[in-house]
mmCIF file with all atom_site columns, C-alpha atoms in Angstrom:
data_model
loop_
_atom_site.group_PDB
_atom_site.id
_atom_site.type_symbol
_atom_site.label_atom_id
_atom_site.label_alt_id
_atom_site.label_comp_id
_atom_site.label_asym_id
_atom_site.label_entity_id
_atom_site.label_seq_id
_atom_site.pdbx_PDB_ins_code
_atom_site.Cartn_x
_atom_site.Cartn_y
_atom_site.Cartn_z
_atom_site.occupancy
_atom_site.B_iso_or_equiv
_atom_site.pdbx_formal_charge
_atom_site.auth_seq_id
_atom_site.auth_comp_id
_atom_site.auth_asym_id
_atom_site.auth_atom_id
_atom_site.pdbx_PDB_model_num
ATOM 1   C CA . UNK A 1 1   ? -0.005 0.006  -0.027  1.00 0.00 ? 1   UNK A CA 1
ATOM 2   C CA . UNK A 1 2   ? 1.220  3.488  -0.719  1.00 0.00 ? 2   UNK A CA 1
ATOM 3   C CA . UNK A 1 3   ? 0.371  7.042  0.249   1.00 0.00 ? 3   UNK A CA 1
ATOM 4   C CA . UNK A 1 4   ? -0.004 9.673  -2.455  1.00 0.00 ? 4   UNK A CA 1
ATOM 5   C CA . UNK A 1 5   ? 1.277  13.094 -1.409  1.00 0.00 ? 5   UNK A CA 1
ATOM 6   C CA . UNK A 1 6   ? -0.937 15.938 -2.727  1.00 0.00 ? 6   UNK A CA 1
ATOM 7   C CA . UNK A 1 7   ? 0.618  19.318 -3.509  1.00 0.00 ? 7   UNK A CA 1
ATOM 8   C CA . UNK A 1 8   ? 0.463  22.072 -6.124  1.00 0.00 ? 8   UNK A CA 1
ATOM 9   C CA . UNK A 1 9   ? 2.810  20.347 -8.565  1.00 0.00 ? 9   UNK A CA 1
ATOM 10  C CA . UNK A 1 10  ? -0.001 17.821 -9.149  1.00 0.00 ? 10  UNK A CA 1
ATOM 11  C CA . UNK A 1 11  ? -1.512 20.443 -11.466 1.00 0.00 ? 11  UNK A CA 1
ATOM 12  C CA . UNK A 1 12  ? 1.232  19.514 -13.973 1.00 0.00 ? 12  UNK A CA 1
ATOM 13  C CA . UNK A 1 13  ? 0.288  15.821 -13.737 1.00 0.00 ? 13  UNK A CA 1
ATOM 14  C CA . UNK A 1 14  ? 3.235  15.009 -11.423 1.00 0.00 ? 14  UNK A CA 1
ATOM 15  C CA . UNK A 1 15  ? 2.244  12.507 -8.721  1.00 0.00 ? 15  UNK A CA 1
ATOM 16  C CA . UNK A 1 16  ? 4.315  11.718 -5.583  1.00 0.00 ? 16  UNK A CA 1
ATOM 17  C CA . UNK A 1 17  ? 4.118  8.431  -3.639  1.00 0.00 ? 17  UNK A CA 1
ATOM 18  C CA . UNK A 1 18  ? 5.521  7.030  -0.429  1.00 0.00 ? 18  UNK A CA 1
ATOM 19  C CA . UNK A 1 19  ? 5.228  3.390  0.630   1.00 0.00 ? 19  UNK A CA 1
ATOM 20  C CA . UNK A 1 20  ? 3.560  2.766  4.001   1.00 0.00 ? 20  UNK A CA 1
ATOM 21  C CA . UNK A 1 21  ? 5.879  2.405  6.971   1.00 0.00 ? 21  UNK A CA 1
ATOM 22  C CA . UNK A 1 22  ? 9.312  3.835  7.724   1.00 0.00 ? 22  UNK A CA 1
ATOM 23  C CA . UNK A 1 23  ? 9.848  5.298  4.254   1.00 0.00 ? 23  UNK A CA 1
ATOM 24  C CA . UNK A 1 24  ? 6.842  7.558  4.728   1.00 0.00 ? 24  UNK A CA 1
ATOM 25  C CA . UNK A 1 25  ? 8.215  8.679  8.100   1.00 0.00 ? 25  UNK A CA 1
ATOM 26  C CA . UNK A 1 26  ? 11.639 9.584  6.705   1.00 0.00 ? 26  UNK A CA 1
ATOM 27  C CA . UNK A 1 27  ? 9.934  11.336 3.767   1.00 0.00 ? 27  UNK A CA 1
ATOM 28  C CA . UNK A 1 28  ? 7.978  13.486 6.165   1.00 0.00 ? 28  UNK A CA 1
ATOM 29  C CA . UNK A 1 29  ? 11.067 14.186 8.211   1.00 0.00 ? 29  UNK A CA 1
ATOM 30  C CA . UNK A 1 30  ? 13.308 15.140 5.283   1.00 0.00 ? 30  UNK A CA 1
ATOM 31  C CA . UNK A 1 31  ? 10.676 16.942 3.196   1.00 0.00 ? 31  UNK A CA 1
ATOM 32  C CA . UNK A 1 32  ? 10.901 14.550 0.224   1.00 0.00 ? 32  UNK A CA 1
ATOM 33  C CA . UNK A 1 33  ? 9.032  11.793 -1.605  1.00 0.00 ? 33  UNK A CA 1
ATOM 34  C CA . UNK A 1 34  ? 10.057 8.257  -2.498  1.00 0.00 ? 34  UNK A CA 1
ATOM 35  C CA . UNK A 1 35  ? 8.585  8.018  -5.994  1.00 0.00 ? 35  UNK A CA 1
ATOM 36  C CA . UNK A 1 36  ? 7.258  10.328 -8.692  1.00 0.00 ? 36  UNK A CA 1
ATOM 37  C CA . UNK A 1 37  ? 5.133  9.649  -11.763 1.00 0.00 ? 37  UNK A CA 1
ATOM 38  C CA . UNK A 1 38  ? 5.398  12.208 -14.575 1.00 0.00 ? 38  UNK A CA 1
ATOM 39  C CA . UNK A 1 39  ? 2.784  12.819 -17.218 1.00 0.00 ? 39  UNK A CA 1
ATOM 40  C CA . UNK A 1 40  ? 3.560  11.435 -20.664 1.00 0.00 ? 40  UNK A CA 1
ATOM 41  C CA . UNK A 1 41  ? 3.146  14.877 -22.246 1.00 0.00 ? 41  UNK A CA 1
ATOM 42  C CA . UNK A 1 42  ? 5.169  16.811 -19.654 1.00 0.00 ? 42  UNK A CA 1
ATOM 43  C CA . UNK A 1 43  ? 8.253  18.760 -20.695 1.00 0.00 ? 43  UNK A CA 1
ATOM 44  C CA . UNK A 1 44  ? 11.183 18.029 -18.399 1.00 0.00 ? 44  UNK A CA 1
ATOM 45  C CA . UNK A 1 45  ? 13.971 20.560 -17.701 1.00 0.00 ? 45  UNK A CA 1
ATOM 46  C CA . UNK A 1 46  ? 17.301 19.150 -16.574 1.00 0.00 ? 46  UNK A CA 1
ATOM 47  C CA . UNK A 1 47  ? 19.569 21.456 -14.547 1.00 0.00 ? 47  UNK A CA 1
ATOM 48  C CA . UNK A 1 48  ? 23.291 20.672 -14.455 1.00 0.00 ? 48  UNK A CA 1
ATOM 49  C CA . UNK A 1 49  ? 25.101 20.651 -11.127 1.00 0.00 ? 49  UNK A CA 1
ATOM 50  C CA . UNK A 1 50  ? 24.843 24.032 -9.521  1.00 0.00 ? 50  UNK A CA 1
ATOM 51  C CA . UNK A 1 51  ? 27.519 25.090 -7.081  1.00 0.00 ? 51  UNK A CA 1
ATOM 52  C CA . UNK A 1 52  ? 27.222 27.212 -3.959  1.00 0.00 ? 52  UNK A CA 1
ATOM 53  C CA . UNK A 1 53  ? 29.132 30.133 -5.363  1.00 0.00 ? 53  UNK A CA 1
ATOM 54  C CA . UNK A 1 54  ? 28.570 33.841 -4.892  1.00 0.00 ? 54  UNK A CA 1
ATOM 55  C CA . UNK A 1 55  ? 27.835 36.185 -7.802  1.00 0.00 ? 55  UNK A CA 1
ATOM 56  C CA . UNK A 1 56  ? 31.502 37.246 -7.812  1.00 0.00 ? 56  UNK A CA 1
ATOM 57  C CA . UNK A 1 57  ? 32.537 33.595 -8.314  1.00 0.00 ? 57  UNK A CA 1
ATOM 58  C CA . UNK A 1 58  ? 33.863 33.079 -4.787  1.00 0.00 ? 58  UNK A CA 1
ATOM 59  C CA . UNK A 1 59  ? 32.886 30.233 -2.422  1.00 0.00 ? 59  UNK A CA 1
ATOM 60  C CA . UNK A 1 60  ? 31.913 30.839 1.191   1.00 0.00 ? 60  UNK A CA 1
ATOM 61  C CA . UNK A 1 61  ? 33.942 28.730 3.679   1.00 0.00 ? 61  UNK A CA 1
ATOM 62  C CA . UNK A 1 62  ? 30.667 27.726 5.348   1.00 0.00 ? 62  UNK A CA 1
ATOM 63  C CA . UNK A 1 63  ? 28.993 24.634 3.828   1.00 0.00 ? 63  UNK A CA 1
ATOM 64  C CA . UNK A 1 64  ? 25.508 25.702 4.977   1.00 0.00 ? 64  UNK A CA 1
ATOM 65  C CA . UNK A 1 65  ? 25.941 28.993 3.044   1.00 0.00 ? 65  UNK A CA 1
ATOM 66  C CA . UNK A 1 66  ? 27.116 27.113 0.013   1.00 0.00 ? 66  UNK A CA 1
ATOM 67  C CA . UNK A 1 67  ? 24.057 24.880 0.205   1.00 0.00 ? 67  UNK A CA 1
ATOM 68  C CA . UNK A 1 68  ? 21.685 27.883 0.244   1.00 0.00 ? 68  UNK A CA 1
ATOM 69  C CA . UNK A 1 69  ? 23.610 29.386 -2.739  1.00 0.00 ? 69  UNK A CA 1
ATOM 70  C CA . UNK A 1 70  ? 23.225 26.113 -4.619  1.00 0.00 ? 70  UNK A CA 1
ATOM 71  C CA . UNK A 1 71  ? 19.487 26.356 -4.122  1.00 0.00 ? 71  UNK A CA 1
ATOM 72  C CA . UNK A 1 72  ? 19.579 30.017 -5.249  1.00 0.00 ? 72  UNK A CA 1
ATOM 73  C CA . UNK A 1 73  ? 21.666 29.217 -8.318  1.00 0.00 ? 73  UNK A CA 1
ATOM 74  C CA . UNK A 1 74  ? 19.434 26.295 -9.211  1.00 0.00 ? 74  UNK A CA 1
ATOM 75  C CA . UNK A 1 75  ? 16.441 28.627 -9.064  1.00 0.00 ? 75  UNK A CA 1
ATOM 76  C CA . UNK A 1 76  ? 18.229 31.092 -11.386 1.00 0.00 ? 76  UNK A CA 1
ATOM 77  C CA . UNK A 1 77  ? 18.897 28.254 -13.879 1.00 0.00 ? 77  UNK A CA 1
ATOM 78  C CA . UNK A 1 78  ? 15.265 27.134 -13.652 1.00 0.00 ? 78  UNK A CA 1
ATOM 79  C CA . UNK A 1 79  ? 14.034 30.649 -14.410 1.00 0.00 ? 79  UNK A CA 1
ATOM 80  C CA . UNK A 1 80  ? 16.534 30.931 -17.318 1.00 0.00 ? 80  UNK A CA 1
ATOM 81  C CA . UNK A 1 81  ? 14.981 27.739 -18.787 1.00 0.00 ? 81  UNK A CA 1
ATOM 82  C CA . UNK A 1 82  ? 11.457 29.123 -18.465 1.00 0.00 ? 82  UNK A CA 1
ATOM 83  C CA . UNK A 1 83  ? 10.459 27.326 -15.245 1.00 0.00 ? 83  UNK A CA 1
ATOM 84  C CA . UNK A 1 84  ? 8.888  30.380 -13.631 1.00 0.00 ? 84  UNK A CA 1
ATOM 85  C CA . UNK A 1 85  ? 7.683  28.292 -10.700 1.00 0.00 ? 85  UNK A CA 1
ATOM 86  C CA . UNK A 1 86  ? 11.280 27.628 -9.730  1.00 0.00 ? 86  UNK A CA 1
ATOM 87  C CA . UNK A 1 87  ? 11.741 25.013 -7.001  1.00 0.00 ? 87  UNK A CA 1
ATOM 88  C CA . UNK A 1 88  ? 7.984  24.461 -6.762  1.00 0.00 ? 88  UNK A CA 1
ATOM 89  C CA . UNK A 1 89  ? 8.267  22.673 -10.143 1.00 0.00 ? 89  UNK A CA 1
ATOM 90  C CA . UNK A 1 90  ? 11.323 20.544 -9.261  1.00 0.00 ? 90  UNK A CA 1
ATOM 91  C CA . UNK A 1 91  ? 10.395 16.829 -9.000  1.00 0.00 ? 91  UNK A CA 1
ATOM 92  C CA . UNK A 1 92  ? 13.920 15.389 -8.469  1.00 0.00 ? 92  UNK A CA 1
ATOM 93  C CA . UNK A 1 93  ? 17.283 16.601 -7.160  1.00 0.00 ? 93  UNK A CA 1
ATOM 94  C CA . UNK A 1 94  ? 20.660 15.093 -6.325  1.00 0.00 ? 94  UNK A CA 1
ATOM 95  C CA . UNK A 1 95  ? 22.863 16.788 -3.770  1.00 0.00 ? 95  UNK A CA 1
ATOM 96  C CA . UNK A 1 96  ? 26.604 16.125 -3.600  1.00 0.00 ? 96  UNK A CA 1
ATOM 97  C CA . UNK A 1 97  ? 28.367 17.124 -0.420  1.00 0.00 ? 97  UNK A CA 1
ATOM 98  C CA . UNK A 1 98  ? 32.141 16.909 0.046   1.00 0.00 ? 98  UNK A CA 1
ATOM 99  C CA . UNK A 1 99  ? 33.347 14.684 2.872   1.00 0.00 ? 99  UNK A CA 1
ATOM 100 C CA . UNK A 1 100 ? 34.464 17.520 5.120   1.00 0.00 ? 100 UNK A CA 1
ATOM 101 C CA . UNK A 1 101 ? 31.127 19.328 4.779   1.00 0.00 ? 101 UNK A CA 1
ATOM 102 C CA . UNK A 1 102 ? 29.098 16.161 5.318   1.00 0.00 ? 102 UNK A CA 1
ATOM 103 C CA . UNK A 1 103 ? 30.315 15.971 8.890   1.00 0.00 ? 103 UNK A CA 1
ATOM 104 C CA . UNK A 1 104 ? 28.972 19.456 9.680   1.00 0.00 ? 104 UNK A CA 1
ATOM 105 C CA . UNK A 1 105 ? 25.652 19.082 11.565  1.00 0.00 ? 105 UNK A CA 1
ATOM 106 C CA . UNK A 1 106 ? 24.586 22.531 10.312  1.00 0.00 ? 106 UNK A CA 1
ATOM 107 C CA . UNK A 1 107 ? 24.206 20.982 6.825   1.00 0.00 ? 107 UNK A CA 1
ATOM 108 C CA . UNK A 1 108 ? 21.105 19.041 7.878   1.00 0.00 ? 108 UNK A CA 1
ATOM 109 C CA . UNK A 1 109 ? 19.594 22.134 9.421   1.00 0.00 ? 109 UNK A CA 1
ATOM 110 C CA . UNK A 1 110 ? 20.442 24.234 6.353   1.00 0.00 ? 110 UNK A CA 1
ATOM 111 C CA . UNK A 1 111 ? 18.955 21.560 4.084   1.00 0.00 ? 111 UNK A CA 1
ATOM 112 C CA . UNK A 1 112 ? 15.626 21.606 5.962   1.00 0.00 ? 112 UNK A CA 1
ATOM 113 C CA . UNK A 1 113 ? 15.504 25.437 5.928   1.00 0.00 ? 113 UNK A CA 1
ATOM 114 C CA . UNK A 1 114 ? 16.192 25.535 2.176   1.00 0.00 ? 114 UNK A CA 1
ATOM 115 C CA . UNK A 1 115 ? 13.618 22.875 1.417   1.00 0.00 ? 115 UNK A CA 1
ATOM 116 C CA . UNK A 1 116 ? 10.996 24.791 3.332   1.00 0.00 ? 116 UNK A CA 1
ATOM 117 C CA . UNK A 1 117 ? 11.966 28.189 1.854   1.00 0.00 ? 117 UNK A CA 1
ATOM 118 C CA . UNK A 1 118 ? 12.335 27.097 -1.749  1.00 0.00 ? 118 UNK A CA 1
ATOM 119 C CA . UNK A 1 119 ? 10.044 24.123 -2.155  1.00 0.00 ? 119 UNK A CA 1
ATOM 120 C CA . UNK A 1 120 ? 7.130  25.094 0.094   1.00 0.00 ? 120 UNK A CA 1
ATOM 121 C CA . UNK A 1 121 ? 4.714  22.196 0.059   1.00 0.00 ? 121 UNK A CA 1
ATOM 122 C CA . UNK A 1 122 ? 6.440  20.518 -2.909  1.00 0.00 ? 122 UNK A CA 1
ATOM 123 C CA . UNK A 1 123 ? 8.321  17.395 -1.876  1.00 0.00 ? 123 UNK A CA 1
ATOM 124 C CA . UNK A 1 124 ? 10.664 16.278 -4.678  1.00 0.00 ? 124 UNK A CA 1
ATOM 125 C CA . UNK A 1 125 ? 12.669 13.127 -4.824  1.00 0.00 ? 125 UNK A CA 1
ATOM 126 C CA . UNK A 1 126 ? 16.010 13.982 -3.184  1.00 0.00 ? 126 UNK A CA 1
ATOM 127 C CA . UNK A 1 127 ? 19.208 11.928 -3.023  1.00 0.00 ? 127 UNK A CA 1
ATOM 128 C CA . UNK A 1 128 ? 22.179 13.215 -1.005  1.00 0.00 ? 128 UNK A CA 1
ATOM 129 C CA . UNK A 1 129 ? 25.584 11.709 -1.750  1.00 0.00 ? 129 UNK A CA 1
ATOM 130 C CA . UNK A 1 130 ? 28.773 12.259 0.252   1.00 0.00 ? 130 UNK A CA 1
ATOM 131 C CA . UNK A 1 131 ? 31.845 12.432 -2.024  1.00 0.00 ? 131 UNK A CA 1
ATOM 132 C CA . UNK A 1 132 ? 35.531 12.835 -1.193  1.00 0.00 ? 132 UNK A CA 1
ATOM 133 C CA . UNK A 1 133 ? 35.665 16.162 -2.966  1.00 0.00 ? 133 UNK A CA 1
ATOM 134 C CA . UNK A 1 134 ? 34.080 18.073 -5.800  1.00 0.00 ? 134 UNK A CA 1
ATOM 135 C CA . UNK A 1 135 ? 35.896 18.910 -9.043  1.00 0.00 ? 135 UNK A CA 1
ATOM 136 C CA . UNK A 1 136 ? 35.988 22.658 -8.515  1.00 0.00 ? 136 UNK A CA 1
ATOM 137 C CA . UNK A 1 137 ? 38.393 23.848 -5.769  1.00 0.00 ? 137 UNK A CA 1
ATOM 138 C CA . UNK A 1 138 ? 36.566 25.544 -2.917  1.00 0.00 ? 138 UNK A CA 1
ATOM 139 C CA . UNK A 1 139 ? 33.176 23.943 -3.783  1.00 0.00 ? 139 UNK A CA 1
ATOM 140 C CA . UNK A 1 140 ? 31.663 21.957 -0.909  1.00 0.00 ? 140 UNK A CA 1
ATOM 141 C CA . UNK A 1 141 ? 28.165 21.456 -2.394  1.00 0.00 ? 141 UNK A CA 1
ATOM 142 C CA . UNK A 1 142 ? 26.824 20.676 -5.850  1.00 0.00 ? 142 UNK A CA 1
ATOM 143 C CA . UNK A 1 143 ? 23.192 20.060 -6.864  1.00 0.00 ? 143 UNK A CA 1
ATOM 144 C CA . UNK A 1 144 ? 21.603 18.805 -10.079 1.00 0.00 ? 144 UNK A CA 1
ATOM 145 C CA . UNK A 1 145 ? 17.834 18.765 -10.553 1.00 0.00 ? 145 UNK A CA 1
ATOM 146 C CA . UNK A 1 146 ? 14.937 18.054 -12.888 1.00 0.00 ? 146 UNK A CA 1
ATOM 147 C CA . UNK A 1 147 ? 11.716 20.126 -13.128 1.00 0.00 ? 147 UNK A CA 1
ATOM 148 C CA . UNK A 1 148 ? 8.474  20.024 -15.065 1.00 0.00 ? 148 UNK A CA 1
ATOM 149 C CA . UNK A 1 149 ? 8.141  23.021 -17.344 1.00 0.00 ? 149 UNK A CA 1
ATOM 150 C CA . UNK A 1 150 ? 5.316  25.248 -16.215 1.00 0.00 ? 150 UNK A CA 1
ATOM 151 C CA . UNK A 1 151 ? 4.642  28.695 -14.844 1.00 0.00 ? 151 UNK A CA 1
ATOM 152 C CA . UNK A 1 152 ? 4.222  30.057 -11.377 1.00 0.00 ? 152 UNK A CA 1
ATOM 153 C CA . UNK A 1 153 ? 0.565  30.948 -11.973 1.00 0.00 ? 153 UNK A CA 1
ATOM 154 C CA . UNK A 1 154 ? -0.273 27.240 -12.122 1.00 0.00 ? 154 UNK A CA 1
ATOM 155 C CA . UNK A 1 155 ? 1.404  26.425 -8.774  1.00 0.00 ? 155 UNK A CA 1
#
C-alpha cells in the first residue's frame, strides 16, 4: 500500500508516492518523496550541477551558506529555462556534499531550511551523496535537478 502526497505540482500531472511504513516517516522528516510519476506529455527541464558560489565567483567557507547558494543558483537556472515556478516545479534533485562538509551538523539544518523556503509544500525526490571532494576547488556542495516546465501561476 502507498500514500500519495498531494501538492500544487499535481496540477502539472506529477504525482508523488511514499510506501507505507518507515519510508513515509523519513519522507515526512526530510521533506521529500520516494517516487514520482510524470505525465507522458510533460516537458522536463534538466539542470546541471549548480555550485554554492557567490555572484563574484567566490565560495563561502561555510558549507551551509554554499548549500543555500546552490538552491539560489538552481532557481536562477530554472528561471533561465522558463520554469517560472522555480523550485516548486522541481520533482527530483541530487545533492553532492564533500566529505568535510558532510560531517557538519549545520548541513542538515540548512537543508531543511532551504527545502521549506524554496520548495514550500512541494516534496521532490532527493538523493544526497557524500563524495571525497568536488571537481571545483573551494566547492563543498553541488546540486543537479529536474523540473516540469510550467509557470508560477499554475502552482
